[in-house]
């Protein structure tokens, strides 16, 4: 059996994807005979953005034996309760997409039906008042979720904002401590086998030739192995998602850090602002069809409120996915596998699920084609679901002020997304497919934030008097208010929790 096993695994690239894969796979194989080598080029460097995460990242590093406090200290991290959308619905209005629930489901009927019934009865309320995560975020406060979820009106989760290069360094430390070998060299040539076209080895700038049975391509957008060597093909989604460029810049960190990512609509895209302990991350994600690089840069510079730490960096990308993420003996991970855009911070989370897929479907040397088929099918569906969630944010805007936002309204929704929106608007139904990264609570936050509200209410509530819902729902809001009042500010929490030892 040992004969048929993959013996040499080569990871190409030492950005966030490469080092996450190295750390996680080394641990997965528990000191077994699999040899893992990572080759990266310090000269080329990593992309250096990717600072906002979703809560799954905490499960990822916990599985490596790291605690929240350890990771936060090592990466200058702050807490993220969700995302605040500014001006996406209309100029001057904001809403929060929290990681967590709104209110409590009663008698097996989702909470939002009760919330709508109360409003129909003449008592409209803000759905964020039922979310402890959103309410803490609005108040600039933070505390970890109570252990007993029943003790509060809504449960929530949290993620991190971290310095991407420090996080990659941390992953590198974990990987190397556990036996991953690192080579700092440029890959100058990819050698293919003449019989089956698989990758045989890599020629490196230091004169070495590196052989492998299986290669994980984490080389970033270019996809050195998956695309340049194997020509896996790329599905371009620019007709659905218009943004294809970003200016990114770090600025001084002044004032109390917000416990959320700020994303603000601009003329032809949106701007992120991510608070870290030692600085802020900022960027303008825009569509080059609608604004010039120079004008986008000027908009960004005018909007960042604190001193810039360097000249902004321009990054270009094509929203879409690699058609065959697993091709022959190469599996692409991270930006090499595709990229939608930074909204909703899905790219690192897709690295996590990619690693899970690699573990679950890890091949032998015969590379059974069924494994690659399953991997590619799963990856496609997952990426399409995430894409659809992001499209919703643009399509639902009611700004109407620029051609960019008007054209976003006119996008032809993919069929699955169309069905989801229709079913929700008709009667508050959620459709949840397999491979969905975002739970119904996240969809609810975006629907409510964009005022896409159900026209019908669940018939289970036909016998419920709307007036009678007033007191129990008021109690839920009160429980949220009390919990917020007892929480420390985000800054005070960080000082206590992740103070250097
Ligand atoms: P890279 O960081 O590009 O790493 C590629 C590696 O390959 C490097 O180590 C490089 O040296 C190596 N390499 C390349 N060519 C060679 C060669 N010839 N020889 C040797 N080595 C080579 N994701 C989130 O989850 N949250 C966010 O908030 C977020 N914001 C983003 C904002 C922008 C504008 C962009 C573009 C992306 C953002 N992302 C975000 C995505 C995130 O940055 C990436 O998913 C993450 O950084 C992983 O990148 P990577 O490791 O795949 O690629």
PDB file of C-alpha atoms in Angstrom, residues 81-86 88-89 94-103 111-112 115 126-135 155-156 344 389 392-393 396 424 428-430 438-454:
ATOM      1  CA  UNK A  81     -18.392  41.243  14.542  1.00  0.00           C
ATOM      2  CA  UNK A  82     -19.463  41.832  10.973  1.00  0.00           C
ATOM      3  CA  UNK A  83     -19.406  44.361   8.152  1.00  0.00           C
ATOM      4  CA  UNK A  84     -20.925  47.838   8.112  1.00  0.00           C
ATOM      5  CA  UNK A  85     -22.234  48.805   4.672  1.00  0.00           C
ATOM      6  CA  UNK A  86     -22.288  52.561   4.139  1.00  0.00           C
ATOM      7  CA  UNK A  88     -24.896  50.799  -0.514  1.00  0.00           C
ATOM      8  CA  UNK A  89     -28.662  51.077  -0.342  1.00  0.00           C
ATOM      9  CA  UNK A  94     -25.770  52.264   6.779  1.00  0.00           C
ATOM     10  CA  UNK A  95     -26.539  48.761   7.923  1.00  0.00           C
ATOM     11  CA  UNK A  96     -24.548  45.949   9.508  1.00  0.00           C
ATOM     12  CA  UNK A  97     -24.181  42.374   8.370  1.00  0.00           C
ATOM     13  CA  UNK A  98     -23.364  40.668  11.694  1.00  0.00           C
ATOM     14  CA  UNK A  99     -22.070  37.131  12.120  1.00  0.00           C
ATOM     15  CA  UNK A 100     -25.081  35.796  13.913  1.00  0.00           C
ATOM     16  CA  UNK A 101     -28.768  35.579  14.484  1.00  0.00           C
ATOM     17  CA  UNK A 102     -31.528  38.119  14.612  1.00  0.00           C
ATOM     18  CA  UNK A 103     -33.889  37.356  17.494  1.00  0.00           C
ATOM     19  CA  UNK A 111     -37.822  34.907  13.690  1.00  0.00           C
ATOM     20  CA  UNK A 112     -38.165  37.222  10.698  1.00  0.00           C
ATOM     21  CA  UNK A 115     -40.654  40.598  13.061  1.00  0.00           C
ATOM     22  CA  UNK A 126     -35.104  47.789  13.300  1.00  0.00           C
ATOM     23  CA  UNK A 127     -33.986  44.195  12.816  1.00  0.00           C
ATOM     24  CA  UNK A 128     -30.498  45.112  14.078  1.00  0.00           C
ATOM     25  CA  UNK A 129     -32.035  45.764  17.525  1.00  0.00           C
ATOM     26  CA  UNK A 130     -32.578  41.996  17.765  1.00  0.00           C
ATOM     27  CA  UNK A 131     -28.964  41.153  16.974  1.00  0.00           C
ATOM     28  CA  UNK A 132     -26.451  41.286  19.768  1.00  0.00           C
ATOM     29  CA  UNK A 133     -23.596  41.132  17.257  1.00  0.00           C
ATOM     30  CA  UNK A 134     -24.907  44.102  15.244  1.00  0.00           C
ATOM     31  CA  UNK A 135     -25.791  46.063  18.381  1.00  0.00           C
ATOM     32  CA  UNK A 155     -26.301  34.385  19.403  1.00  0.00           C
ATOM     33  CA  UNK A 156     -23.420  35.683  17.368  1.00  0.00           C
ATOM     34  CA  UNK A 344     -17.556  39.729   2.321  1.00  0.00           C
ATOM     35  CA  UNK A 389     -24.260  36.174  -2.521  1.00  0.00           C
ATOM     36  CA  UNK A 392     -26.919  40.362  -4.473  1.00  0.00           C
ATOM     37  CA  UNK A 393     -25.113  43.260  -2.745  1.00  0.00           C
ATOM     38  CA  UNK A 396     -30.036  45.352  -4.777  1.00  0.00           C
ATOM     39  CA  UNK A 424     -37.649  35.201  -0.056  1.00  0.00           C
ATOM     40  CA  UNK A 428     -39.701  34.869   3.507  1.00  0.00           C
ATOM     41  CA  UNK A 429     -38.390  31.463   2.419  1.00  0.00           C
ATOM     42  CA  UNK A 430     -34.700  30.710   2.577  1.00  0.00           C
ATOM     43  CA  UNK A 438     -23.289  31.900   4.033  1.00  0.00           C
ATOM     44  CA  UNK A 439     -26.108  30.809   6.337  1.00  0.00           C
ATOM     45  CA  UNK A 440     -29.671  32.175   6.094  1.00  0.00           C
ATOM     46  CA  UNK A 441     -28.865  34.724   8.839  1.00  0.00           C
ATOM     47  CA  UNK A 442     -26.327  36.328   6.515  1.00  0.00           C
ATOM     48  CA  UNK A 443     -28.819  36.401   3.650  1.00  0.00           C
ATOM     49  CA  UNK A 444     -31.350  37.912   6.064  1.00  0.00           C
ATOM     50  CA  UNK A 445     -28.908  40.696   6.968  1.00  0.00           C
ATOM     51  CA  UNK A 446     -28.382  41.592   3.327  1.00  0.00           C
ATOM     52  CA  UNK A 447     -32.065  41.317   2.370  1.00  0.00           C
ATOM     53  CA  UNK A 448     -33.066  43.531   5.307  1.00  0.00           C
ATOM     54  CA  UNK A 449     -30.191  45.949   4.700  1.00  0.00           C
ATOM     55  CA  UNK A 450     -31.350  46.423   1.113  1.00  0.00           C
ATOM     56  CA  UNK A 451     -35.023  46.586   2.124  1.00  0.00           C
ATOM     57  CA  UNK A 452     -35.862  43.422   0.218  1.00  0.00           C
ATOM     58  CA  UNK A 453     -38.630  42.354   2.554  1.00  0.00           C
ATOM     59  CA  UNK A 454     -41.039  39.433   2.316  1.00  0.00           C
TER      60      UNK A 454
END
